PDB file of C-alpha atoms in Angstrom:
ATOM      1  CA  UNK H  30      37.795  -2.077  -5.388  1.00  0.00           C
ATOM      2  CA  UNK H  31      37.278   1.482  -4.161  1.00  0.00           C
ATOM      3  CA  UNK H  32      35.129   1.838  -0.997  1.00  0.00           C
ATOM      4  CA  UNK H  33      33.294   4.776  -0.188  1.00  0.00           C
ATOM      5  CA  UNK H  34      32.160   5.710   3.397  1.00  0.00           C
ATOM      6  CA  UNK H  35      28.578   6.426   3.628  1.00  0.00           C
ATOM      7  CA  UNK H  36      29.213  10.092   4.627  1.00  0.00           C
ATOM      8  CA  UNK H  37      30.616  10.572   0.896  1.00  0.00           C
ATOM      9  CA  UNK H  38      27.748   9.086  -0.855  1.00  0.00           C
ATOM     10  CA  UNK H  39      25.605  12.280  -1.807  1.00  0.00           C
ATOM     11  CA  UNK H  40      23.243  10.974  -4.406  1.00  0.00           C
ATOM     12  CA  UNK H  41      21.983   7.939  -6.535  1.00  0.00           C
ATOM     13  CA  UNK H  42      21.009   7.709 -10.127  1.00  0.00           C
ATOM     14  CA  UNK H  43      17.800   5.984 -11.323  1.00  0.00           C
ATOM     15  CA  UNK H  44      18.212   3.804 -14.355  1.00  0.00           C
ATOM     16  CA  UNK H  45      15.455   2.809 -16.466  1.00  0.00           C
ATOM     17  CA  UNK H  46      13.381   5.934 -17.016  1.00  0.00           C
ATOM     18  CA  UNK H  47      12.876   6.966 -20.473  1.00  0.00           C
ATOM     19  CA  UNK H  48      14.639  10.171 -21.518  1.00  0.00           C
ATOM     20  CA  UNK H  49      12.331  13.208 -22.375  1.00  0.00           C
ATOM     21  CA  UNK H  50      13.590  13.092 -25.957  1.00  0.00           C
ATOM     22  CA  UNK H  51      12.619   9.578 -26.154  1.00  0.00           C
ATOM     23  CA  UNK H  52       9.037   9.785 -25.107  1.00  0.00           C
ATOM     24  CA  UNK H  53       9.237  10.588 -21.548  1.00  0.00           C
ATOM     25  CA  UNK H  54       6.115  12.986 -21.760  1.00  0.00           C
ATOM     26  CA  UNK H  55       4.108   9.883 -22.908  1.00  0.00           C
ATOM     27  CA  UNK H  56       4.592   8.155 -19.702  1.00  0.00           C
ATOM     28  CA  UNK H  57       4.371  11.458 -17.563  1.00  0.00           C
ATOM     29  CA  UNK H  58       0.796  12.370 -18.260  1.00  0.00           C
ATOM     30  CA  UNK H  59      -0.617   8.974 -17.784  1.00  0.00           C
ATOM     31  CA  UNK H  60       1.119   8.700 -14.597  1.00  0.00           C
ATOM     32  CA  UNK H  61       0.057  12.144 -13.500  1.00  0.00           C
ATOM     33  CA  UNK H  62      -3.596  11.152 -14.302  1.00  0.00           C
ATOM     34  CA  UNK H  63      -3.238   8.061 -12.068  1.00  0.00           C
ATOM     35  CA  UNK H  64      -1.649   9.936  -9.103  1.00  0.00           C
ATOM     36  CA  UNK H  65      -4.266  12.653  -9.343  1.00  0.00           C
ATOM     37  CA  UNK H  66      -7.136  10.057  -9.462  1.00  0.00           C
ATOM     38  CA  UNK H  67      -5.696   8.195  -6.585  1.00  0.00           C
ATOM     39  CA  UNK H  68      -5.369  11.407  -4.428  1.00  0.00           C
ATOM     40  CA  UNK H  69      -8.837  12.575  -5.253  1.00  0.00           C
ATOM     41  CA  UNK H  70     -10.513   9.201  -4.991  1.00  0.00           C
ATOM     42  CA  UNK H  71      -9.253   8.400  -1.618  1.00  0.00           C
ATOM     43  CA  UNK H  72      -9.628  12.012  -0.216  1.00  0.00           C
ATOM     44  CA  UNK H  73     -13.362  11.534  -1.433  1.00  0.00           C
ATOM     45  CA  UNK H  74     -13.716   8.139   0.638  1.00  0.00           C
ATOM     46  CA  UNK H  75     -11.908   9.595   3.537  1.00  0.00           C
ATOM     47  CA  UNK H  76     -14.086  12.743   3.718  1.00  0.00           C
ATOM     48  CA  UNK H  77     -17.369  10.879   2.963  1.00  0.00           C
ATOM     49  CA  UNK H  78     -16.749   8.661   5.963  1.00  0.00           C
ATOM     50  CA  UNK H  79     -15.787  11.256   8.321  1.00  0.00           C
ATOM     51  CA  UNK H  80     -18.464  13.683   7.320  1.00  0.00           C
ATOM     52  CA  UNK H  81     -21.290  11.114   7.429  1.00  0.00           C
ATOM     53  CA  UNK H  82     -22.484   9.889  10.854  1.00  0.00           C
ATOM     54  CA  UNK H  83     -24.006   6.827   9.501  1.00  0.00           C
ATOM     55  CA  UNK H  84     -20.668   5.416   8.444  1.00  0.00           C
ATOM     56  CA  UNK H  85     -19.092   5.965  11.860  1.00  0.00           C
ATOM     57  CA  UNK H  86     -18.444   2.280  12.522  1.00  0.00           C
ATOM     58  CA  UNK H  87     -15.443   0.070  12.796  1.00  0.00           C
ATOM     59  CA  UNK H  88     -15.609  -1.172   9.050  1.00  0.00           C
ATOM     60  CA  UNK H  89     -15.856   2.351   7.407  1.00  0.00           C
ATOM     61  CA  UNK H  90     -13.259   3.809   9.890  1.00  0.00           C
ATOM     62  CA  UNK H  91     -10.796   1.288   9.060  1.00  0.00           C
ATOM     63  CA  UNK H  92     -11.621   1.895   5.180  1.00  0.00           C
ATOM     64  CA  UNK H  93     -11.155   5.627   5.594  1.00  0.00           C
ATOM     65  CA  UNK H  94      -7.732   5.265   7.354  1.00  0.00           C
ATOM     66  CA  UNK H  95      -6.769   3.019   4.573  1.00  0.00           C
ATOM     67  CA  UNK H  96      -7.745   5.505   1.947  1.00  0.00           C
ATOM     68  CA  UNK H  97      -5.839   8.212   3.891  1.00  0.00           C
ATOM     69  CA  UNK H  98      -2.593   6.052   3.943  1.00  0.00           C
ATOM     70  CA  UNK H  99      -2.958   5.288   0.230  1.00  0.00           C
ATOM     71  CA  UNK H 100      -2.583   9.117  -0.431  1.00  0.00           C
ATOM     72  CA  UNK H 101       0.723   9.175   1.325  1.00  0.00           C
ATOM     73  CA  UNK H 102       1.728   5.670   0.198  1.00  0.00           C
ATOM     74  CA  UNK H 103       1.702   6.909  -3.487  1.00  0.00           C
ATOM     75  CA  UNK H 104       2.982  10.310  -2.477  1.00  0.00           C
ATOM     76  CA  UNK H 105       6.237   8.739  -1.307  1.00  0.00           C
ATOM     77  CA  UNK H 106       7.281   7.529  -4.811  1.00  0.00           C
ATOM     78  CA  UNK H 107       5.032   8.894  -7.647  1.00  0.00           C
ATOM     79  CA  UNK H 108       6.059  12.746  -7.603  1.00  0.00           C
ATOM     80  CA  UNK H 109       9.620  11.698  -7.718  1.00  0.00           C
ATOM     81  CA  UNK H 110       8.842   9.451 -10.540  1.00  0.00           C
ATOM     82  CA  UNK H 111       7.138  12.328 -12.451  1.00  0.00           C
ATOM     83  CA  UNK H 112      10.257  14.613 -11.609  1.00  0.00           C
ATOM     84  CA  UNK H 113      12.432  12.028 -13.140  1.00  0.00           C
ATOM     85  CA  UNK H 114      10.545  11.713 -16.349  1.00  0.00           C
ATOM     86  CA  UNK H 115      11.030  15.318 -16.819  1.00  0.00           C
ATOM     87  CA  UNK H 116      14.522  15.551 -15.843  1.00  0.00           C
ATOM     88  CA  UNK H 117      17.791  14.560 -17.484  1.00  0.00           C
ATOM     89  CA  UNK H 118      19.668  13.672 -14.385  1.00  0.00           C
ATOM     90  CA  UNK H 119      17.043  11.529 -12.708  1.00  0.00           C
ATOM     91  CA  UNK H 120      18.977  11.758  -9.289  1.00  0.00           C
ATOM     92  CA  UNK H 121      18.071  11.411  -5.815  1.00  0.00           C
ATOM     93  CA  UNK H 122      20.291  12.168  -2.670  1.00  0.00           C
ATOM     94  CA  UNK H 123      21.298   9.652  -0.266  1.00  0.00           C
ATOM     95  CA  UNK H 124      19.125  11.063   2.456  1.00  0.00           C
ATOM     96  CA  UNK H 125      16.254  11.441   0.064  1.00  0.00           C
ATOM     97  CA  UNK H 126      16.789   7.907  -1.028  1.00  0.00           C
ATOM     98  CA  UNK H 127      16.596   6.576   2.798  1.00  0.00           C
ATOM     99  CA  UNK H 128      13.530   8.794   3.440  1.00  0.00           C
ATOM    100  CA  UNK H 129      11.708   7.427   0.509  1.00  0.00           C
ATOM    101  CA  UNK H 130      12.551   3.970   1.271  1.00  0.00           C
ATOM    102  CA  UNK H 131      11.461   4.303   5.065  1.00  0.00           C
ATOM    103  CA  UNK H 132       8.135   6.189   4.368  1.00  0.00           C
ATOM    104  CA  UNK H 133       7.160   4.134   1.282  1.00  0.00           C
ATOM    105  CA  UNK H 134       7.622   0.574   3.177  1.00  0.00           C
ATOM    106  CA  UNK H 135       6.385   2.033   6.564  1.00  0.00           C
ATOM    107  CA  UNK H 136       3.122   3.045   4.822  1.00  0.00           C
ATOM    108  CA  UNK H 137       2.872  -0.121   3.107  1.00  0.00           C
ATOM    109  CA  UNK H 138       3.470  -2.222   6.213  1.00  0.00           C
ATOM    110  CA  UNK H 139       0.740  -0.053   8.021  1.00  0.00           C
ATOM    111  CA  UNK H 140      -1.475  -0.891   5.277  1.00  0.00           C
ATOM    112  CA  UNK H 141      -0.665  -4.471   5.296  1.00  0.00           C
ATOM    113  CA  UNK H 142      -1.398  -4.682   9.155  1.00  0.00           C
ATOM    114  CA  UNK H 143      -4.542  -2.491   8.706  1.00  0.00           C
ATOM    115  CA  UNK H 144      -6.017  -5.047   6.168  1.00  0.00           C
ATOM    116  CA  UNK H 145      -5.277  -7.696   8.858  1.00  0.00           C
ATOM    117  CA  UNK H 146      -7.253  -5.748  11.383  1.00  0.00           C
ATOM    118  CA  UNK H 147     -10.037  -5.336   8.684  1.00  0.00           C
ATOM    119  CA  UNK H 148     -10.141  -9.208   7.956  1.00  0.00           C
ATOM    120  CA  UNK H 149     -10.428  -9.760  11.902  1.00  0.00           C
ATOM    121  CA  UNK H 150     -13.222  -7.178  12.161  1.00  0.00           C
ATOM    122  CA  UNK H 151     -15.272  -8.864   9.430  1.00  0.00           C
ATOM    123  CA  UNK H 152     -14.572 -12.245  10.890  1.00  0.00           C
ATOM    124  CA  UNK H 153     -16.055 -10.923  14.360  1.00  0.00           C
ATOM    125  CA  UNK H 154     -19.006  -9.231  12.587  1.00  0.00           C
ATOM    126  CA  UNK H 155     -20.017 -12.351  10.459  1.00  0.00           C
ATOM    127  CA  UNK H 156     -18.987 -15.047  12.692  1.00  0.00           C
ATOM    128  CA  UNK H 157     -19.710 -13.629  16.184  1.00  0.00           C
ATOM    129  CA  UNK H 158     -22.452 -11.093  15.372  1.00  0.00           C
ATOM    130  CA  UNK H 159     -23.980 -11.064  18.730  1.00  0.00           C
ATOM    131  CA  UNK H 160     -20.678 -10.473  20.535  1.00  0.00           C
ATOM    132  CA  UNK H 161     -19.403  -7.937  17.839  1.00  0.00           C
ATOM    133  CA  UNK H 162     -20.720  -4.806  19.338  1.00  0.00           C
ATOM    134  CA  UNK H 163     -19.197  -5.452  22.828  1.00  0.00           C
ATOM    135  CA  UNK H 164     -15.978  -6.635  21.378  1.00  0.00           C
ATOM    136  CA  UNK H 165     -15.176  -3.982  18.662  1.00  0.00           C
ATOM    137  CA  UNK H 166     -15.916  -0.957  20.541  1.00  0.00           C
ATOM    138  CA  UNK H 167     -14.989   2.500  19.462  1.00  0.00           C
ATOM    139  CA  UNK H 168     -12.198   2.471  21.865  1.00  0.00           C
ATOM    140  CA  UNK H 169     -10.886  -0.739  20.502  1.00  0.00           C
ATOM    141  CA  UNK H 170     -11.227   0.419  16.858  1.00  0.00           C
ATOM    142  CA  UNK H 171      -9.197   3.587  17.885  1.00  0.00           C
ATOM    143  CA  UNK H 172      -6.500   1.587  19.504  1.00  0.00           C
ATOM    144  CA  UNK H 173      -6.246  -0.992  16.581  1.00  0.00           C
ATOM    145  CA  UNK H 174      -5.950   2.134  14.181  1.00  0.00           C
ATOM    146  CA  UNK H 175      -3.151   3.748  16.147  1.00  0.00           C
ATOM    147  CA  UNK H 176      -1.542   0.421  16.775  1.00  0.00           C
ATOM    148  CA  UNK H 177      -1.354  -0.423  12.973  1.00  0.00           C
ATOM    149  CA  UNK H 178       0.153   3.037  12.395  1.00  0.00           C
ATOM    150  CA  UNK H 179       2.845   2.787  15.256  1.00  0.00           C
ATOM    151  CA  UNK H 180       3.938  -0.751  14.362  1.00  0.00           C
ATOM    152  CA  UNK H 181       4.216  -0.041  10.610  1.00  0.00           C
ATOM    153  CA  UNK H 182       6.374   2.892  11.123  1.00  0.00           C
ATOM    154  CA  UNK H 183       8.635   1.398  14.146  1.00  0.00           C
ATOM    155  CA  UNK H 184       9.218  -2.004  12.615  1.00  0.00           C
ATOM    156  CA  UNK H 185      11.384  -0.795   9.828  1.00  0.00           C
ATOM    157  CA  UNK H 186      13.367   1.767  11.788  1.00  0.00           C
ATOM    158  CA  UNK H 187      16.038  -0.529  12.947  1.00  0.00           C
ATOM    159  CA  UNK H 188      16.668  -1.879   9.641  1.00  0.00           C
ATOM    160  CA  UNK H 189      16.969   1.599   7.830  1.00  0.00           C
ATOM    161  CA  UNK H 190      19.202   2.933  10.408  1.00  0.00           C
ATOM    162  CA  UNK H 191      21.384  -0.179   9.778  1.00  0.00           C
ATOM    163  CA  UNK H 192      21.347   0.590   6.119  1.00  0.00           C
ATOM    164  CA  UNK H 193      22.317   4.185   6.775  1.00  0.00           C
ATOM    165  CA  UNK H 194      25.443   2.906   8.273  1.00  0.00           C
ATOM    166  CA  UNK H 195      26.721   0.653   5.466  1.00  0.00           C
ATOM    167  CA  UNK H 196      29.794   1.398   3.341  1.00  0.00           C
ATOM    168  CA  UNK H 197      28.982   1.936  -0.362  1.00  0.00           C
ATOM    169  CA  UNK H 198      31.338   1.189  -3.272  1.00  0.00           C
ATOM    170  CA  UNK H 199      31.333   1.122  -7.067  1.00  0.00           C
ATOM    171  CA  UNK H 200      28.218   2.280  -9.084  1.00  0.00           C
ATOM    172  CA  UNK H 201      25.731   4.431  -7.539  1.00  0.00           C
ATOM    173  CA  UNK H 202      22.913   3.378 -10.020  1.00  0.00           C
ATOM    174  CA  UNK H 203      19.827   2.238  -8.793  1.00  0.00           C
ATOM    175  CA  UNK H 204      17.814  -0.195 -11.287  1.00  0.00           C
ATOM    176  CA  UNK H 205      14.354   0.575 -10.102  1.00  0.00           C
ATOM    177  CA  UNK H 206      11.763   3.290 -10.244  1.00  0.00           C
ATOM    178  CA  UNK H 207      12.118   4.019  -6.603  1.00  0.00           C
ATOM    179  CA  UNK H 208      14.634   3.492  -3.655  1.00  0.00           C
ATOM    180  CA  UNK H 209      14.004  -0.068  -2.420  1.00  0.00           C
ATOM    181  CA  UNK H 210      15.655  -2.542  -0.079  1.00  0.00           C
ATOM    182  CA  UNK H 211      17.307  -4.807  -2.631  1.00  0.00           C
ATOM    183  CA  UNK H 212      18.616  -2.495  -5.179  1.00  0.00           C
ATOM    184  CA  UNK H 213      19.952  -0.318  -2.479  1.00  0.00           C
ATOM    185  CA  UNK H 214      21.830  -3.166  -0.675  1.00  0.00           C
ATOM    186  CA  UNK H 215      23.331  -4.352  -3.936  1.00  0.00           C
ATOM    187  CA  UNK H 216      25.340  -0.960  -4.154  1.00  0.00           C
ATOM    188  CA  UNK H 217      26.609  -1.596  -0.602  1.00  0.00           C
ATOM    189  CA  UNK H 218      29.929  -3.181   0.188  1.00  0.00           C
ATOM    190  CA  UNK H 219      28.273  -6.223   2.142  1.00  0.00           C
ATOM    191  CA  UNK H 220      28.050  -9.949   1.685  1.00  0.00           C
ATOM    192  CA  UNK H 221      25.348 -11.196  -0.891  1.00  0.00           C
ATOM    193  CA  UNK H 222      24.074 -13.441   2.059  1.00  0.00           C
ATOM    194  CA  UNK H 223      22.788 -10.029   3.728  1.00  0.00           C
ATOM    195  CA  UNK H 224      20.420  -9.668   1.003  1.00  0.00           C
ATOM    196  CA  UNK H 225      19.055 -13.180   1.165  1.00  0.00           C
ATOM    197  CA  UNK H 226      18.512 -12.828   4.943  1.00  0.00           C
ATOM    198  CA  UNK H 227      16.627  -9.527   4.466  1.00  0.00           C
ATOM    199  CA  UNK H 228      14.621 -11.341   1.797  1.00  0.00           C
ATOM    200  CA  UNK H 229      13.696 -14.009   4.125  1.00  0.00           C
ATOM    201  CA  UNK H 230      12.648 -11.775   7.038  1.00  0.00           C
ATOM    202  CA  UNK H 231      10.444  -9.670   4.787  1.00  0.00           C
ATOM    203  CA  UNK H 232       8.952 -12.921   3.246  1.00  0.00           C
ATOM    204  CA  UNK H 233       8.046 -14.267   6.629  1.00  0.00           C
ATOM    205  CA  UNK H 234       6.235 -10.939   7.619  1.00  0.00           C
ATOM    206  CA  UNK H 235       4.445 -10.934   4.388  1.00  0.00           C
ATOM    207  CA  UNK H 236       3.449 -14.684   4.561  1.00  0.00           C
ATOM    208  CA  UNK H 237       2.443 -14.352   8.187  1.00  0.00           C
ATOM    209  CA  UNK H 238       0.205 -11.430   7.468  1.00  0.00           C
ATOM    210  CA  UNK H 239      -1.289 -13.098   4.381  1.00  0.00           C
ATOM    211  CA  UNK H 240      -1.903 -16.121   6.224  1.00  0.00           C
ATOM    212  CA  UNK H 241      -3.775 -14.745   8.976  1.00  0.00           C
ATOM    213  CA  UNK H 242      -5.999 -12.657   6.794  1.00  0.00           C
ATOM    214  CA  UNK H 243      -6.617 -15.724   4.368  1.00  0.00           C
ATOM    215  CA  UNK H 244      -7.752 -17.830   7.367  1.00  0.00           C
ATOM    216  CA  UNK H 245      -9.976 -15.169   8.499  1.00  0.00           C
ATOM    217  CA  UNK H 246     -11.752 -14.914   5.040  1.00  0.00           C
ATOM    218  CA  UNK H 247     -11.749 -18.736   4.609  1.00  0.00           C
ATOM    219  CA  UNK H 248     -13.607 -19.072   7.825  1.00  0.00           C
ATOM    220  CA  UNK H 249     -16.061 -16.213   6.873  1.00  0.00           C
ATOM    221  CA  UNK H 250     -16.683 -17.868   3.639  1.00  0.00           C
ATOM    222  CA  UNK H 251     -17.635 -21.130   5.391  1.00  0.00           C
ATOM    223  CA  UNK H 252     -20.058 -19.391   7.885  1.00  0.00           C
ATOM    224  CA  UNK H 253     -21.672 -17.411   4.943  1.00  0.00           C
ATOM    225  CA  UNK H 254     -22.295 -20.794   3.143  1.00  0.00           C
ATOM    226  CA  UNK H 255     -24.162 -21.857   6.053  1.00  0.00           C
ATOM    227  CA  UNK H 256     -26.603 -19.149   6.031  1.00  0.00           C
ATOM    228  CA  UNK H 257     -29.976 -20.619   4.803  1.00  0.00           C
ATOM    229  CA  UNK H 258     -31.353 -17.411   3.181  1.00  0.00           C
ATOM    230  CA  UNK H 259     -30.117 -16.591  -0.186  1.00  0.00           C
ATOM    231  CA  UNK H 260     -30.489 -12.880   0.430  1.00  0.00           C
ATOM    232  CA  UNK H 261     -28.663 -13.222   3.760  1.00  0.00           C
ATOM    233  CA  UNK H 262     -25.694 -14.800   1.941  1.00  0.00           C
ATOM    234  CA  UNK H 263     -25.690 -12.051  -0.770  1.00  0.00           C
ATOM    235  CA  UNK H 264     -25.593  -9.286   1.803  1.00  0.00           C
ATOM    236  CA  UNK H 265     -22.904 -11.030   3.798  1.00  0.00           C
ATOM    237  CA  UNK H 266     -20.757 -11.393   0.733  1.00  0.00           C
ATOM    238  CA  UNK H 267     -21.426  -7.898  -0.283  1.00  0.00           C
ATOM    239  CA  UNK H 268     -19.782  -6.491   2.715  1.00  0.00           C
ATOM    240  CA  UNK H 269     -16.760  -8.708   2.552  1.00  0.00           C
ATOM    241  CA  UNK H 270     -16.207  -8.575  -1.484  1.00  0.00           C
ATOM    242  CA  UNK H 271     -14.290  -5.230  -1.586  1.00  0.00           C
ATOM    243  CA  UNK H 272     -11.938  -6.342   1.287  1.00  0.00           C
ATOM    244  CA  UNK H 273     -11.113  -9.608  -0.325  1.00  0.00           C
ATOM    245  CA  UNK H 274     -10.610  -7.808  -3.669  1.00  0.00           C
ATOM    246  CA  UNK H 275      -8.150  -5.246  -2.131  1.00  0.00           C
ATOM    247  CA  UNK H 276      -6.377  -8.026  -0.119  1.00  0.00           C
ATOM    248  CA  UNK H 277      -5.788 -10.033  -3.241  1.00  0.00           C
ATOM    249  CA  UNK H 278      -4.589  -6.843  -5.245  1.00  0.00           C
ATOM    250  CA  UNK H 279      -2.256  -5.450  -2.416  1.00  0.00           C
ATOM    251  CA  UNK H 280      -0.841  -8.910  -1.447  1.00  0.00           C
ATOM    252  CA  UNK H 281      -0.747 -10.205  -5.018  1.00  0.00           C
ATOM    253  CA  UNK H 282       1.488  -7.434  -6.101  1.00  0.00           C
ATOM    254  CA  UNK H 283       3.687  -7.510  -2.847  1.00  0.00           C
ATOM    255  CA  UNK H 284       4.306 -11.364  -3.441  1.00  0.00           C
ATOM    256  CA  UNK H 285       5.433 -10.718  -6.964  1.00  0.00           C
ATOM    257  CA  UNK H 286       7.797  -7.869  -5.725  1.00  0.00           C
ATOM    258  CA  UNK H 287       9.357  -9.542  -2.614  1.00  0.00           C
ATOM    259  CA  UNK H 288       8.692 -13.130  -2.547  1.00  0.00           C
ATOM    260  CA  UNK H 289      11.369 -14.087  -4.940  1.00  0.00           C
ATOM    261  CA  UNK H 290      14.555 -13.987  -2.907  1.00  0.00           C
ATOM    262  CA  UNK H 291      17.662 -13.858  -5.008  1.00  0.00           C
ATOM    263  CA  UNK H 292      15.777 -14.599  -8.208  1.00  0.00           C
ATOM    264  CA  UNK H 293      16.184 -11.909 -10.783  1.00  0.00           C
ATOM    265  CA  UNK H 294      13.744 -10.751 -13.521  1.00  0.00           C
ATOM    266  CA  UNK H 295      14.736  -8.784 -16.744  1.00  0.00           C
ATOM    267  CA  UNK H 296      14.659  -5.025 -16.443  1.00  0.00           C
ATOM    268  CA  UNK H 297      11.278  -4.765 -18.067  1.00  0.00           C
ATOM    269  CA  UNK H 298       9.492  -7.096 -15.816  1.00  0.00           C
ATOM    270  CA  UNK H 299      11.288  -5.376 -12.840  1.00  0.00           C
ATOM    271  CA  UNK H 300       9.655  -2.067 -13.945  1.00  0.00           C
ATOM    272  CA  UNK H 301       6.448  -3.632 -14.638  1.00  0.00           C
ATOM    273  CA  UNK H 302       6.022  -5.234 -11.177  1.00  0.00           C
ATOM    274  CA  UNK H 303       7.235  -2.104  -9.521  1.00  0.00           C
ATOM    275  CA  UNK H 304       4.652  -0.050 -11.263  1.00  0.00           C
ATOM    276  CA  UNK H 305       1.935  -2.784 -10.418  1.00  0.00           C
ATOM    277  CA  UNK H 306       3.013  -2.632  -6.817  1.00  0.00           C
ATOM    278  CA  UNK H 307       3.349   1.080  -6.168  1.00  0.00           C
ATOM    279  CA  UNK H 308       0.982   2.528  -8.702  1.00  0.00           C
ATOM    280  CA  UNK H 309      -1.712   0.202 -10.290  1.00  0.00           C
ATOM    281  CA  UNK H 310      -2.787  -1.379  -7.049  1.00  0.00           C
ATOM    282  CA  UNK H 311      -3.544   1.954  -5.359  1.00  0.00           C
ATOM    283  CA  UNK H 312      -5.160   3.093  -8.402  1.00  0.00           C
ATOM    284  CA  UNK H 313      -7.969   0.395  -8.280  1.00  0.00           C
ATOM    285  CA  UNK H 314      -8.582   0.558  -4.645  1.00  0.00           C
ATOM    286  CA  UNK H 315     -10.861   3.599  -4.537  1.00  0.00           C
ATOM    287  CA  UNK H 316     -12.733   2.117  -7.464  1.00  0.00           C
ATOM    288  CA  UNK H 317     -13.229  -1.030  -5.530  1.00  0.00           C
ATOM    289  CA  UNK H 318     -14.281   0.510  -2.402  1.00  0.00           C
ATOM    290  CA  UNK H 319     -16.616   3.026  -4.000  1.00  0.00           C
ATOM    291  CA  UNK H 320     -18.190   0.983  -6.766  1.00  0.00           C
ATOM    292  CA  UNK H 321     -18.800  -2.100  -4.831  1.00  0.00           C
ATOM    293  CA  UNK H 322     -20.337  -0.397  -1.867  1.00  0.00           C
ATOM    294  CA  UNK H 323     -23.847   1.188  -1.996  1.00  0.00           C
ATOM    295  CA  UNK H 324     -23.516   3.077   1.239  1.00  0.00           C
ATOM    296  CA  UNK H 325     -20.234   4.438   0.072  1.00  0.00           C
ATOM    297  CA  UNK H 326     -21.439   5.654  -3.343  1.00  0.00           C
ATOM    298  CA  UNK H 327     -24.469   7.341  -1.605  1.00  0.00           C
ATOM    299  CA  UNK H 328     -22.107   9.088   0.903  1.00  0.00           C
ATOM    300  CA  UNK H 329     -19.879  10.304  -1.890  1.00  0.00           C
ATOM    301  CA  UNK H 330     -22.918  11.480  -3.842  1.00  0.00           C
ATOM    302  CA  UNK H 331     -23.984  13.294  -0.591  1.00  0.00           C
ATOM    303  CA  UNK H 332     -20.531  14.943  -0.171  1.00  0.00           C
ATOM    304  CA  UNK H 333     -20.505  16.051  -3.874  1.00  0.00           C
ATOM    305  CA  UNK H 334     -24.155  16.848  -4.051  1.00  0.00           C
ATOM    306  CA  UNK H 335     -25.303  18.108  -0.700  1.00  0.00           C
ATOM    307  CA  UNK H 336     -28.515  19.541  -1.949  1.00  0.00           C
ATOM    308  CA  UNK H 337     -29.818  16.232  -2.859  1.00  0.00           C
ATOM    309  CA  UNK H 338     -31.125  13.623  -0.303  1.00  0.00           C
ATOM    310  CA  UNK H 339     -29.470  10.271  -0.282  1.00  0.00           C
ATOM    311  CA  UNK H 340     -30.224   7.446   2.140  1.00  0.00           C
ATOM    312  CA  UNK H 341     -27.074   5.972   3.793  1.00  0.00           C
ATOM    313  CA  UNK H 342     -27.743   2.838   6.050  1.00  0.00           C
ATOM    314  CA  UNK H 343     -24.655   1.659   7.932  1.00  0.00           C
ATOM    315  CA  UNK H 344     -23.979  -2.074   8.143  1.00  0.00           C
TER     316      UNK H 344
END
């Protein structure tokens, strides 16, 4: 078998994209619409929170940061997908592949960590309302936001650096819509057990984060069910419904993608899960946060129609 040192690997070829003459444009325009909607929708949420002083509290600050991250999370992959749909070669340089992998997963890790912070924030707000203002101070809110970003971008750096030192051999074809860990490691001249170890490490990180979030929301639901007032229960549920929906959507797609270890799917399901994980999940997030929250809808309306008067009450 011919071994190539990493320094001689210049580009990879994406396999699975439809050719332009085979209907590539039919996929291009829906994907372009989804990407445009994601960027505009999340940008509206981010600006609405930042420009409305009534929403300057921890919950909405975390939501605005999550929306900001979603813009860059999708930008790491979708523009290249759009380019590949119009291109005959469908290639990406080795450095470009590593950069895409690093930023996509670093932003994804940051979002996962931020969802955990948001769950803890709601737990404190509902389960310890009297202590919440003294615990979740603006300083702590800023530290948690910055810490999520720093952690998300540092935790994967050693792994990406390690991949950059691997020798590659044989085919340089990536059977995926974007550069990901497992498809890239399958092209390296390494033992298959390395992929299994990498899958186990990622699975433990995903399960730990999901467990902490799940326990927080289970405790929240138990406390809400003990509220005697029906109106009080409804109000408490409304503040958490969007967070729970985004959590289930995000970690549900993550589980399908990364909790399978060495199991393989057919190319169709591989692509479908990748689209759900990288495209459809971010597409629904701005819808959930805007339509499920009256304060957010009023803030966005105020941003788009400043001449009108809207009442926004911070929760």
